[in-house]
Short mmCIF file of C-alpha atoms in Angstrom, two decimals:
data_model
loop_
_atom_site.label_atom_id
_atom_site.label_comp_id
_atom_site.label_asym_id
_atom_site.label_seq_id
_atom_site.Cartn_x
_atom_site.Cartn_y
_atom_site.Cartn_z
CA MET W 78 37.19 47.66 -86.68
CA GLY W 79 34.88 44.89 -87.85
CA ASN W 80 36.98 42.26 -86.14
CA THR W 81 36.86 44.16 -82.85
CA ILE W 82 33.09 44.42 -82.94
CA MET W 83 32.79 40.71 -83.78
CA ARG W 84 35.05 39.71 -80.84
CA ALA W 85 32.94 41.80 -78.43
CA ILE W 86 29.75 40.15 -79.59
CA ILE W 87 31.26 36.68 -79.21
CA SER W 88 32.58 37.59 -75.74
CA ARG W 89 29.18 38.73 -74.60
CA ARG W 90 27.58 35.58 -75.90
CA THR W 91 30.08 33.51 -73.93
CA VAL W 92 29.81 35.41 -70.62
CA LEU W 93 26.05 35.92 -70.51
CA PRO W 94 25.17 32.22 -70.03
CA TRP W 95 27.65 31.99 -67.17
CA VAL W 96 26.22 35.08 -65.54
CA PHE W 97 22.74 33.65 -65.94
CA LEU W 98 23.83 30.32 -64.40
CA VAL W 99 25.38 32.09 -61.42
CA LEU W 100 22.21 34.08 -60.87
CA VAL W 101 20.10 30.90 -60.99
CA ILE W 102 22.34 29.20 -58.40
CA LEU W 103 22.20 32.23 -56.11
CA ALA W 104 18.42 32.34 -56.39
CA GLY W 105 18.20 28.64 -55.55
CA ALA W 106 20.46 29.06 -52.54
CA LEU W 107 18.44 31.98 -51.24
CA THR W 108 15.24 29.98 -51.72
CA THR W 109 16.74 27.01 -49.80
CA VAL W 110 17.85 29.24 -46.94
CA ALA W 111 14.43 30.86 -46.78
CA ALA W 112 12.73 27.44 -46.82
CA ALA W 113 15.07 26.20 -44.09
CA GLN W 114 14.29 29.23 -42.00
CA GLU W 115 10.60 28.59 -42.45
CA THR W 116 10.96 24.81 -41.76
CA THR W 117 13.03 25.03 -38.52
CA PRO W 118 10.17 26.36 -36.35
CA ALA W 119 7.83 23.75 -37.83
CA VAL W 120 10.23 20.93 -36.92
CA ALA W 121 10.65 22.31 -33.40
CA ASP W 122 6.91 22.49 -33.00
CA ARG W 123 6.51 18.90 -34.16
CA LEU W 124 9.23 17.72 -31.76
CA ALA W 125 7.62 19.58 -28.88
CA LYS W 126 4.25 18.06 -29.71
CA LEU W 127 5.83 14.59 -29.90
CA GLU W 128 7.43 15.02 -26.47
CA LYS W 129 4.10 16.18 -25.05
CA ASP W 130 2.31 13.18 -26.56
CA VAL W 131 4.87 10.77 -25.11
CA ALA W 132 4.55 12.33 -21.65
CA GLN W 133 0.76 12.19 -21.92
CA ALA W 134 0.91 8.52 -22.94
CA GLN W 135 3.12 7.71 -19.95
CA SER W 136 0.82 9.63 -17.63
CA SER W 137 -2.24 7.84 -19.01
CA GLY W 138 -0.59 4.43 -18.59
CA ASP W 139 0.56 5.16 -15.05
CA ASN W 140 -2.80 6.59 -14.10
CA ALA W 141 -4.64 3.57 -15.48
CA TRP W 142 -2.45 1.26 -13.38
CA MET W 143 -2.96 3.35 -10.26
CA LEU W 144 -6.75 3.41 -10.60
CA THR W 145 -6.69 -0.35 -11.15
CA SER W 146 -4.47 -0.79 -8.09
CA SER W 147 -6.82 1.37 -6.03
CA ALA W 148 -9.73 -0.88 -6.98
CA LEU W 149 -7.68 -3.98 -6.12
CA VAL W 150 -6.82 -2.63 -2.66
CA LEU W 151 -10.45 -1.74 -1.97
CA MET W 152 -11.37 -5.28 -2.99
CA MET W 153 -9.06 -6.49 -0.24
CA THR W 154 -11.35 -4.97 2.39
CA GLY W 155 -14.65 -5.80 0.77
CA PRO W 156 -15.12 -8.57 -0.19
CA GLY W 157 -11.65 -9.97 0.69
CA LEU W 158 -11.23 -9.24 4.40
CA ALA W 159 -14.98 -9.30 5.03
CA LEU W 160 -15.21 -12.88 3.75
CA PHE W 161 -11.92 -13.95 5.34
CA TYR W 162 -12.91 -12.71 8.82
CA GLY W 163 -16.60 -13.53 8.34
CA GLY W 164 -15.92 -17.20 7.78
CA LEU W 165 -13.68 -17.48 10.84
CA VAL W 166 -16.34 -16.46 13.39
CA ARG W 167 -19.41 -18.37 14.55
CA LYS W 168 -22.47 -18.10 12.33
CA LYS W 169 -24.30 -15.88 14.86
CA ASN W 170 -21.61 -13.21 14.30
CA VAL W 171 -20.93 -13.45 10.57
CA LEU W 172 -22.92 -10.36 9.52
CA SER W 173 -21.63 -8.17 12.34
CA THR W 174 -18.04 -9.12 11.49
CA MET W 175 -18.50 -8.41 7.79
CA MET W 176 -20.39 -5.21 8.59
CA GLN W 177 -17.39 -3.83 10.45
CA SER W 178 -15.21 -4.04 7.32
CA PHE W 179 -17.98 -2.62 5.14
CA ALA W 180 -18.75 0.25 7.53
CA LEU W 181 -15.10 1.26 7.61
CA MET W 182 -15.12 1.60 3.83
CA ALA W 183 -17.60 4.43 4.34
CA ILE W 184 -16.46 5.95 7.65
CA VAL W 185 -12.76 6.21 6.79
CA THR W 186 -13.53 7.61 3.32
CA VAL W 187 -15.48 10.54 4.78
CA LEU W 188 -12.80 11.14 7.42
CA TRP W 189 -10.07 10.98 4.77
CA ALA W 190 -11.79 13.57 2.58
CA ILE W 191 -12.24 15.99 5.46
CA VAL W 192 -8.85 15.84 7.17
CA GLY W 193 -7.13 12.42 6.95
CA TYR W 194 -5.30 12.89 3.67
CA SER W 195 -4.06 16.30 4.77
CA LEU W 196 -2.69 15.00 8.07
CA CYS W 197 -0.81 12.27 6.21
CA PHE W 198 0.53 14.02 3.13
CA ALA W 199 0.38 17.80 3.50
CA SER W 200 3.53 19.55 4.66
CA GLY W 201 3.81 19.70 8.43
CA THR W 202 6.24 18.51 11.08
CA SER W 203 8.38 15.38 11.24
CA PHE W 204 5.54 13.59 13.03
CA ILE W 205 2.27 14.79 11.48
CA GLY W 206 1.14 16.62 8.36
CA GLY W 207 -0.64 19.96 8.31
CA PHE W 208 -3.99 21.27 7.12
CA GLY W 209 -2.88 22.31 3.64
CA HIS W 210 -5.20 19.77 2.01
CA ILE W 211 -8.12 19.90 4.43
CA PHE W 212 -11.40 19.11 2.61
CA LEU W 213 -9.07 17.99 -0.24
CA ARG W 214 -8.17 21.59 -1.03
CA GLY W 215 -5.66 21.69 -3.89
CA VAL W 216 -6.01 17.97 -4.62
CA GLY W 217 -6.92 17.80 -8.30
CA ALA W 218 -5.64 16.83 -11.73
CA ALA W 219 -2.17 18.32 -11.31
CA PRO W 220 0.48 15.89 -10.00
CA ASP W 221 2.40 16.40 -6.78
CA ALA W 222 5.91 15.70 -8.04
CA ASP W 223 7.21 14.88 -4.55
CA TYR W 224 4.93 11.84 -4.42
CA ALA W 225 4.09 10.80 -7.98
CA ALA W 226 5.07 13.02 -10.91
CA THR W 227 3.10 11.26 -13.64
CA ILE W 228 -0.37 10.86 -12.11
CA PRO W 229 -2.95 13.35 -10.84
CA GLN W 230 -2.69 14.04 -7.14
CA GLN W 231 -6.32 12.97 -6.86
CA SER W 232 -5.32 9.49 -8.09
CA TYR W 233 -2.56 9.35 -5.49
CA MET W 234 -5.02 10.48 -2.84
CA VAL W 235 -7.59 7.79 -3.62
CA PHE W 236 -4.90 5.08 -3.78
CA GLN W 237 -3.67 6.03 -0.32
CA LEU W 238 -7.28 6.11 0.91
CA MET W 239 -7.59 2.38 0.27
CA PHE W 240 -4.68 1.76 2.65
CA ALA W 241 -6.31 3.95 5.28
CA ILE W 242 -9.49 1.86 4.95
CA ILE W 243 -8.04 -1.62 5.29
CA THR W 244 -5.64 -0.84 8.15
CA PRO W 245 -8.23 -0.29 10.91
CA ALA W 246 -10.36 -3.08 9.41
CA LEU W 247 -7.54 -5.51 10.19
CA ILE W 248 -7.84 -4.68 13.89
CA THR W 249 -11.43 -5.91 14.03
CA GLY W 250 -10.18 -9.49 13.89
CA ALA W 251 -8.82 -9.21 17.43
CA PHE W 252 -12.07 -8.17 19.14
CA ALA W 253 -14.46 -10.06 16.87
CA GLU W 254 -17.66 -11.34 18.53
CA ARG W 255 -17.56 -9.02 21.55
CA MET W 256 -17.30 -5.25 20.79
CA LYS W 257 -20.28 -2.94 20.33
CA PHE W 258 -20.75 -1.57 16.84
CA SER W 259 -20.99 2.01 18.20
CA ALA W 260 -17.74 1.53 20.11
CA MET W 261 -16.06 0.11 17.03
CA ALA W 262 -17.06 3.10 14.91
CA LEU W 263 -15.87 5.68 17.46
CA PHE W 264 -12.68 3.77 18.19
CA MET W 265 -11.75 3.57 14.51
CA VAL W 266 -12.31 7.28 13.89
CA LEU W 267 -10.01 8.19 16.77
CA TRP W 268 -7.48 5.48 15.91
CA SER W 269 -7.20 6.70 12.32
CA LEU W 270 -6.46 10.23 13.50
CA ILE W 271 -4.18 9.42 16.43
CA VAL W 272 -2.28 6.34 15.24
CA TYR W 273 -2.58 5.81 11.49
CA ASP W 274 -2.23 9.39 10.22
CA PRO W 275 0.95 10.23 12.18
CA MET W 276 2.58 6.91 11.25
CA ALA W 277 1.72 7.32 7.57
CA HIS W 278 3.16 10.83 7.58
CA MET W 279 6.36 9.78 9.32
CA VAL W 280 7.04 7.01 6.78
CA TRP W 281 5.58 8.41 3.54
CA GLY W 282 4.88 12.12 4.02
CA LYS W 283 7.06 15.06 3.03
CA GLY W 284 9.66 15.64 5.74
CA GLY W 285 8.44 12.67 7.76
CA LEU W 286 10.84 11.39 10.41
CA LEU W 287 11.18 7.93 8.83
CA ASN W 288 10.81 8.85 5.14
CA SER W 289 13.60 7.22 3.13
CA SER W 290 13.20 9.31 -0.03
CA LEU W 291 11.98 12.74 1.10
CA GLY W 292 14.48 13.81 3.72
CA GLY W 293 13.63 11.74 6.78
CA ARG W 294 16.17 11.86 9.60
CA ILE W 295 15.87 8.08 10.13
CA PRO W 296 15.33 6.64 6.64
CA THR W 297 13.23 3.51 7.11
CA LEU W 298 12.41 1.28 4.14
CA ASP W 299 8.68 0.57 3.95
CA PHE W 300 7.57 0.20 0.35
CA ALA W 301 3.88 -0.55 0.87
CA GLY W 302 3.06 -0.45 4.58
CA GLY W 303 4.85 -2.97 6.79
CA THR W 304 5.05 -0.54 9.69
CA VAL W 305 2.30 1.86 8.63
CA VAL W 306 -0.35 -0.81 8.01
CA HIS W 307 0.56 -4.14 9.56
CA VAL W 308 2.63 -3.35 12.64
CA THR W 309 0.28 -0.59 13.80
CA SER W 310 -2.88 -2.62 13.19
CA GLY W 311 -1.44 -5.87 14.55
CA VAL W 312 -0.07 -4.38 17.75
CA SER W 313 -3.24 -2.35 18.28
CA ALA W 314 -5.19 -5.59 17.81
CA LEU W 315 -3.23 -7.22 20.63
CA VAL W 316 -3.90 -4.27 22.92
CA CYS W 317 -7.62 -4.46 22.11
CA ALA W 318 -7.72 -8.20 22.80
CA LEU W 319 -6.01 -7.77 26.16
CA TYR W 320 -8.14 -4.77 27.17
CA LEU W 321 -11.51 -6.32 26.28
CA GLY W 322 -10.72 -9.72 27.73
CA LYS W 323 -11.62 -13.15 26.44
CA ARG W 324 -14.84 -14.22 24.76
CA LEU W 325 -17.28 -16.08 26.98
CA GLY W 326 -16.17 -19.69 27.25
CA TYR W 327 -12.69 -19.13 25.75
CA PRO W 328 -10.55 -21.26 25.81
CA LYS W 329 -12.50 -24.00 27.60
CA GLU W 330 -15.22 -24.18 24.98
CA SER W 331 -14.38 -24.99 21.38
CA ILE W 332 -14.92 -21.87 19.26
CA LEU W 333 -14.52 -22.92 15.64
CA PRO W 334 -14.93 -21.10 12.30
CA HIS W 335 -18.43 -21.55 10.94
CA SER W 336 -17.31 -21.56 7.27
CA VAL W 337 -13.72 -22.07 6.19
CA VAL W 338 -15.09 -21.96 2.62
CA LEU W 339 -15.93 -18.26 3.02
CA SER W 340 -12.50 -17.62 4.51
CA PHE W 341 -10.87 -19.53 1.66
CA ILE W 342 -12.56 -17.31 -0.93
CA GLY W 343 -11.63 -14.23 1.07
CA ALA W 344 -7.98 -15.28 1.27
CA CYS W 345 -7.85 -15.80 -2.51
CA LEU W 346 -9.27 -12.30 -3.02
CA LEU W 347 -6.69 -10.92 -0.60
CA TRP W 348 -3.86 -12.60 -2.52
CA VAL W 349 -5.02 -11.13 -5.82
CA GLY W 350 -5.76 -7.73 -4.33
CA TRP W 351 -2.31 -7.58 -2.75
CA PHE W 352 -0.78 -7.05 -6.18
CA GLY W 353 -2.45 -3.65 -6.21
CA PHE W 354 -1.32 -3.10 -2.63
CA ASN W 355 2.39 -3.76 -3.31
CA ALA W 356 2.95 -3.35 -7.05
CA GLY W 357 0.70 -0.28 -7.04
CA SER W 358 3.03 1.32 -4.50
CA ALA W 359 5.56 1.77 -7.32
CA LEU W 360 3.19 4.61 -8.35
CA ALA W 361 3.90 3.95 -12.03
CA ALA W 362 3.45 1.15 -14.55
CA GLY W 363 7.15 0.40 -14.85
CA SER W 364 9.78 -2.21 -14.02
CA LEU W 365 9.61 -1.51 -10.28
CA ALA W 366 5.93 -2.45 -10.29
CA THR W 367 6.84 -5.70 -12.03
CA SER W 368 9.52 -6.45 -9.44
CA ALA W 369 7.13 -5.78 -6.56
CA PHE W 370 4.44 -7.91 -8.22
CA VAL W 371 6.82 -10.89 -8.55
CA ALA W 372 8.19 -10.53 -5.02
CA THR W 373 4.65 -10.42 -3.62
CA HIS W 374 3.58 -13.61 -5.34
CA PHE W 375 6.74 -15.53 -4.51
CA ALA W 376 6.62 -14.59 -0.83
CA ALA W 377 2.99 -15.64 -0.46
CA ALA W 378 3.71 -19.01 -2.06
CA ALA W 379 6.77 -19.63 0.12
CA ALA W 380 4.83 -18.72 3.26
CA VAL W 381 2.12 -21.28 2.43
CA VAL W 382 4.89 -23.88 2.23
CA GLY W 383 6.52 -22.70 5.46
CA TRP W 384 3.31 -22.60 7.50
CA GLY W 385 2.12 -25.89 5.99
CA LEU W 386 5.35 -27.71 6.83
CA ALA W 387 5.39 -26.40 10.39
CA GLU W 388 1.76 -27.41 10.91
CA TRP W 389 2.34 -30.79 9.29
CA LEU W 390 5.28 -31.55 11.57
CA ARG W 391 3.35 -30.50 14.68
CA ASN W 392 -0.12 -31.91 13.94
CA GLY W 393 0.64 -34.66 11.45
CA ARG W 394 -1.32 -32.99 8.63
CA PRO W 395 -1.69 -29.60 6.94
CA SER W 396 -5.02 -27.77 7.03
CA ALA W 397 -6.83 -25.48 4.61
CA LEU W 398 -7.11 -22.85 7.34
CA GLY W 399 -3.37 -23.07 7.89
CA ALA W 400 -2.67 -22.70 4.17
CA ILE W 401 -4.70 -19.52 3.79
CA SER W 402 -3.31 -18.11 7.04
CA GLY W 403 0.20 -18.79 5.77
CA ALA W 404 -0.51 -17.00 2.51
CA VAL W 405 -1.67 -13.90 4.36
CA ALA W 406 1.39 -14.05 6.63
CA GLY W 407 3.69 -14.10 3.60
CA LEU W 408 1.85 -11.23 1.97
CA VAL W 409 2.13 -9.20 5.17
CA ALA W 410 5.87 -9.86 5.57
CA ILE W 411 6.78 -8.97 1.98
CA THR W 412 4.80 -5.71 2.03
CA PRO W 413 7.63 -3.47 3.31
CA ALA W 414 10.25 -5.28 1.20
CA SER W 415 8.33 -5.75 -2.05
CA GLY W 416 9.90 -2.79 -3.85
CA PHE W 417 13.43 -3.44 -2.58
CA VAL W 418 14.13 -7.18 -3.02
CA GLY W 419 14.35 -9.69 -5.85
CA PRO W 420 12.56 -13.00 -6.26
CA MET W 421 14.95 -15.21 -4.23
CA PRO W 422 15.01 -12.97 -1.12
CA ALA W 423 11.22 -12.77 -1.44
CA LEU W 424 11.05 -16.56 -1.19
CA ALA W 425 13.24 -16.46 1.92
CA ILE W 426 11.16 -13.73 3.58
CA GLY W 427 7.92 -15.58 2.86
CA PHE W 428 9.21 -18.92 4.13
CA VAL W 429 10.54 -17.44 7.37
CA ALA W 430 7.32 -15.48 7.91
CA GLY W 431 5.17 -18.57 7.39
CA ILE W 432 7.00 -20.51 10.11
CA PHE W 433 7.33 -17.52 12.46
CA CYS W 434 3.67 -16.53 12.28
CA TYR W 435 2.57 -20.14 12.74
CA LEU W 436 4.58 -20.34 15.96
CA MET W 437 3.07 -17.04 17.14
CA VAL W 438 -0.45 -18.34 16.55
CA ALA W 439 0.00 -21.95 17.67
CA ARG W 440 2.50 -21.60 20.50
CA VAL W 441 2.86 -18.04 21.79
CA LYS W 442 -0.87 -17.25 21.93
CA ALA W 443 -1.55 -20.50 23.75
CA ALA W 444 1.31 -19.89 26.19
CA PHE W 445 0.10 -16.40 27.16
CA GLY W 446 -3.61 -17.19 26.90
CA TYR W 447 -4.80 -13.97 25.25
CA ASP W 448 -7.88 -14.13 23.00
CA ASP W 449 -6.85 -12.63 19.67
CA SER W 450 -10.02 -13.96 18.02
CA LEU W 451 -8.85 -14.13 14.41
CA ASP W 452 -5.08 -13.87 14.98
CA ALA W 453 -4.71 -10.30 13.83
CA PHE W 454 -1.60 -9.86 15.97
CA GLY W 455 -0.13 -13.28 15.22
CA VAL W 456 -0.29 -12.66 11.47
CA HIS W 457 -0.16 -8.89 10.97
CA GLY W 458 1.74 -7.66 14.02
CA ALA W 459 4.28 -10.47 14.00
CA GLY W 460 4.46 -10.74 10.19
CA GLY W 461 4.80 -7.00 9.74
CA THR W 462 7.60 -6.84 12.31
CA ILE W 463 9.65 -9.68 10.87
CA GLY W 464 9.08 -8.34 7.35
CA ALA W 465 10.26 -4.84 8.25
CA LEU W 466 13.44 -6.18 9.82
CA LEU W 467 14.21 -8.56 6.96
CA THR W 468 13.76 -5.66 4.54
CA GLY W 469 16.84 -4.11 6.11
CA VAL W 470 18.73 -7.34 5.47
CA PHE W 471 17.81 -8.12 1.86
CA ALA W 472 17.12 -4.70 0.28
CA ALA W 473 19.23 -4.22 -2.88
CA SER W 474 20.23 -1.16 -4.90
CA ALA W 475 19.89 -3.20 -8.11
CA VAL W 476 16.15 -3.43 -7.45
CA ASN W 477 15.60 0.06 -6.11
CA PRO W 478 18.52 2.53 -5.77
CA VAL W 479 16.77 4.52 -3.07
CA PHE W 480 20.04 5.77 -1.56
CA LYS W 481 22.55 7.72 -3.70
CA ASP W 482 25.80 9.59 -3.09
CA SER W 483 26.45 13.23 -3.91
CA ALA W 484 27.34 12.31 -7.49
CA GLY W 485 24.07 10.46 -7.99
CA ASN W 486 25.59 6.97 -7.89
CA PRO W 487 23.66 4.19 -6.10
CA ARG W 488 24.78 3.35 -2.56
CA ALA W 489 24.35 0.11 -0.62
CA VAL W 490 20.81 -0.31 0.67
CA GLY W 491 20.58 -3.41 2.85
CA LEU W 492 22.78 -5.39 5.24
CA ILE W 493 23.84 -7.96 2.64
CA GLU W 494 25.08 -5.15 0.37
CA GLY W 495 27.14 -3.72 3.22
CA ASN W 496 24.78 -1.17 4.76
CA ALA W 497 24.50 -2.63 8.28
CA HIS W 498 23.12 0.66 9.63
CA GLN W 499 19.91 0.14 7.67
CA LEU W 500 18.96 -2.75 9.96
CA LEU W 501 19.17 -0.33 12.89
CA ASN W 502 16.97 2.14 11.02
CA GLN W 503 14.41 -0.61 10.44
CA LEU W 504 14.46 -1.49 14.12
CA VAL W 505 13.89 2.14 15.10
CA GLY W 506 10.93 2.33 12.71
CA VAL W 507 9.43 -0.83 14.21
CA VAL W 508 9.90 0.44 17.76
CA ILE W 509 8.20 3.74 16.92
CA ALA W 510 5.28 1.89 15.28
CA TRP W 511 4.90 -0.44 18.27
CA SER W 512 5.10 2.45 20.76
CA LEU W 513 2.60 4.65 18.93
CA ALA W 514 0.19 1.74 18.51
CA ILE W 515 0.36 0.67 22.17
CA VAL W 516 0.06 4.10 23.74
CA GLY W 517 -2.44 5.48 21.23
CA THR W 518 -4.70 2.41 21.38
CA LEU W 519 -4.74 2.32 25.18
CA VAL W 520 -5.73 5.99 25.40
CA ILE W 521 -8.46 5.57 22.77
CA LEU W 522 -9.87 2.43 24.41
CA LYS W 523 -10.10 4.20 27.78
CA LEU W 524 -11.85 7.17 26.20
CA VAL W 525 -14.33 5.10 24.18
CA ASP W 526 -15.05 2.92 27.19
CA LEU W 527 -15.99 6.01 29.19
CA ILE W 528 -18.18 7.47 26.42
CA VAL W 529 -20.16 4.51 25.04
CA GLY W 530 -18.71 1.39 26.64
CA LEU W 531 -16.71 -1.14 24.67
CA ARG W 532 -18.12 -4.58 25.20
CA VAL W 533 -21.58 -6.00 24.59
CA SER W 534 -23.41 -7.50 27.56
CA PRO W 535 -23.01 -11.24 28.28
CA GLU W 536 -26.60 -11.78 27.11
CA GLN W 537 -25.91 -10.02 23.82
CA GLU W 538 -22.71 -11.99 23.31
CA VAL W 539 -24.53 -15.27 23.83
CA GLN W 540 -27.31 -14.16 21.48
CA GLY W 541 -24.79 -13.11 18.87
CA LEU W 542 -23.87 -9.71 17.52
CA ASP W 543 -25.85 -10.16 14.30
CA LEU W 544 -29.12 -9.94 16.23
CA SER W 545 -28.05 -7.81 19.18
CA GLN W 546 -26.24 -5.12 17.14
CA HIS W 547 -28.05 -5.20 13.79
CA GLY W 548 -31.30 -7.13 14.27
CA GLU W 549 -30.43 -9.50 11.43
CA GLU W 550 -29.27 -13.04 10.89
CA GLY W 551 -26.65 -14.19 8.43
CA TYR W 552 -28.41 -17.47 7.79
CA ASN W 553 -32.19 -17.94 8.01
CA LEU W 554 -32.76 -21.59 7.21
CA GLU W 555 -36.54 -21.38 7.68
CA TYR W 556 -37.03 -19.93 4.19
#
């Protein structure tokens, strides 16, 4: 009996610690599970916050680049183009010429806010946008993912505004020193609505006929405005020059630039500003912007060499005016290709453009005898056309895989990669731009001529447009 009781006590003493240990382990496990259950939502919240912060950082970086690019493009009009064109005219017309660029900064901005942006980028037909964004309705801090998913739509709107400003300003170089200021203002309002807005929508707008990334039936590659900006403005400039006729005394009298120094400064500002023009068209601060930046610079440099060599061979010496004209020609030609080609094709495009535009200015203009005062057609119309076509030759999927198959794999983009049809698409886009510019400009010129008259009187032209149109002089050497 005693032994039995003793064995029971010993057994209990042996088992109880094990039971206690098991209970402790179970309690710990339950505590761990409970802690894990409490921690999982906290980790998910932290991950979600991290993803939000990363997206916000990307958006902030992209937006900062786009606002900077917008400022750079505005700088291209004033002071860049204003100084470039202002130096090329006679001193009696310097203020009136610069005033045209400056006035368009204001006029086009107001027009853009009321209806211009909507006609370009709101949903509409294949040829023109609608009125969905009239008075900038719905254009705020939220992005429009179809155009730029990481920046506010208002940033996209103001960036595109700067293109709408400089495009008509380029035309003023063709009729410099002979058009009324009132006629210029009315002409540019109508031209923006009838020529620029439809072309911008066709190339860049949702559902536009020529849009290469948003369902266009004829996908035309135009990264930053070869057809939209330069072909339309350059061809319209030629039409204006032919319609208005020659300046008094041209070409018998020598009509020389009054200050190549001003033009030189303006050209340098244009070169710098063009980085916003082309690299900004990537719509984000990424590798595509870098590629466009490099292509832009290389093309401009090669065009200076091309123009300079052609001028040197013909005249026995290169000129400063030729150098800055060549730079602008290269910048024009690379504009449609800047987001689709690498550095070496950019050099080729710039070099070809420099020679081609020089021949247009030095030979073709002289042969036909038209008075394109500041060579707006010879540089922008011709340069934009050759650039748009060469884009179809050199565009590469390695730079920008704009075309993809049903599985999402990149397809050939340009002729050299095997997509010969793209060159035809580019040609169609150029033909449409030429046709719209010619017909639209002729109609507008006729209308403006009937309403206010286009050309200043011979007496006013002799006096100079600074005094006759604005009652001011650019240089008063008496004080």
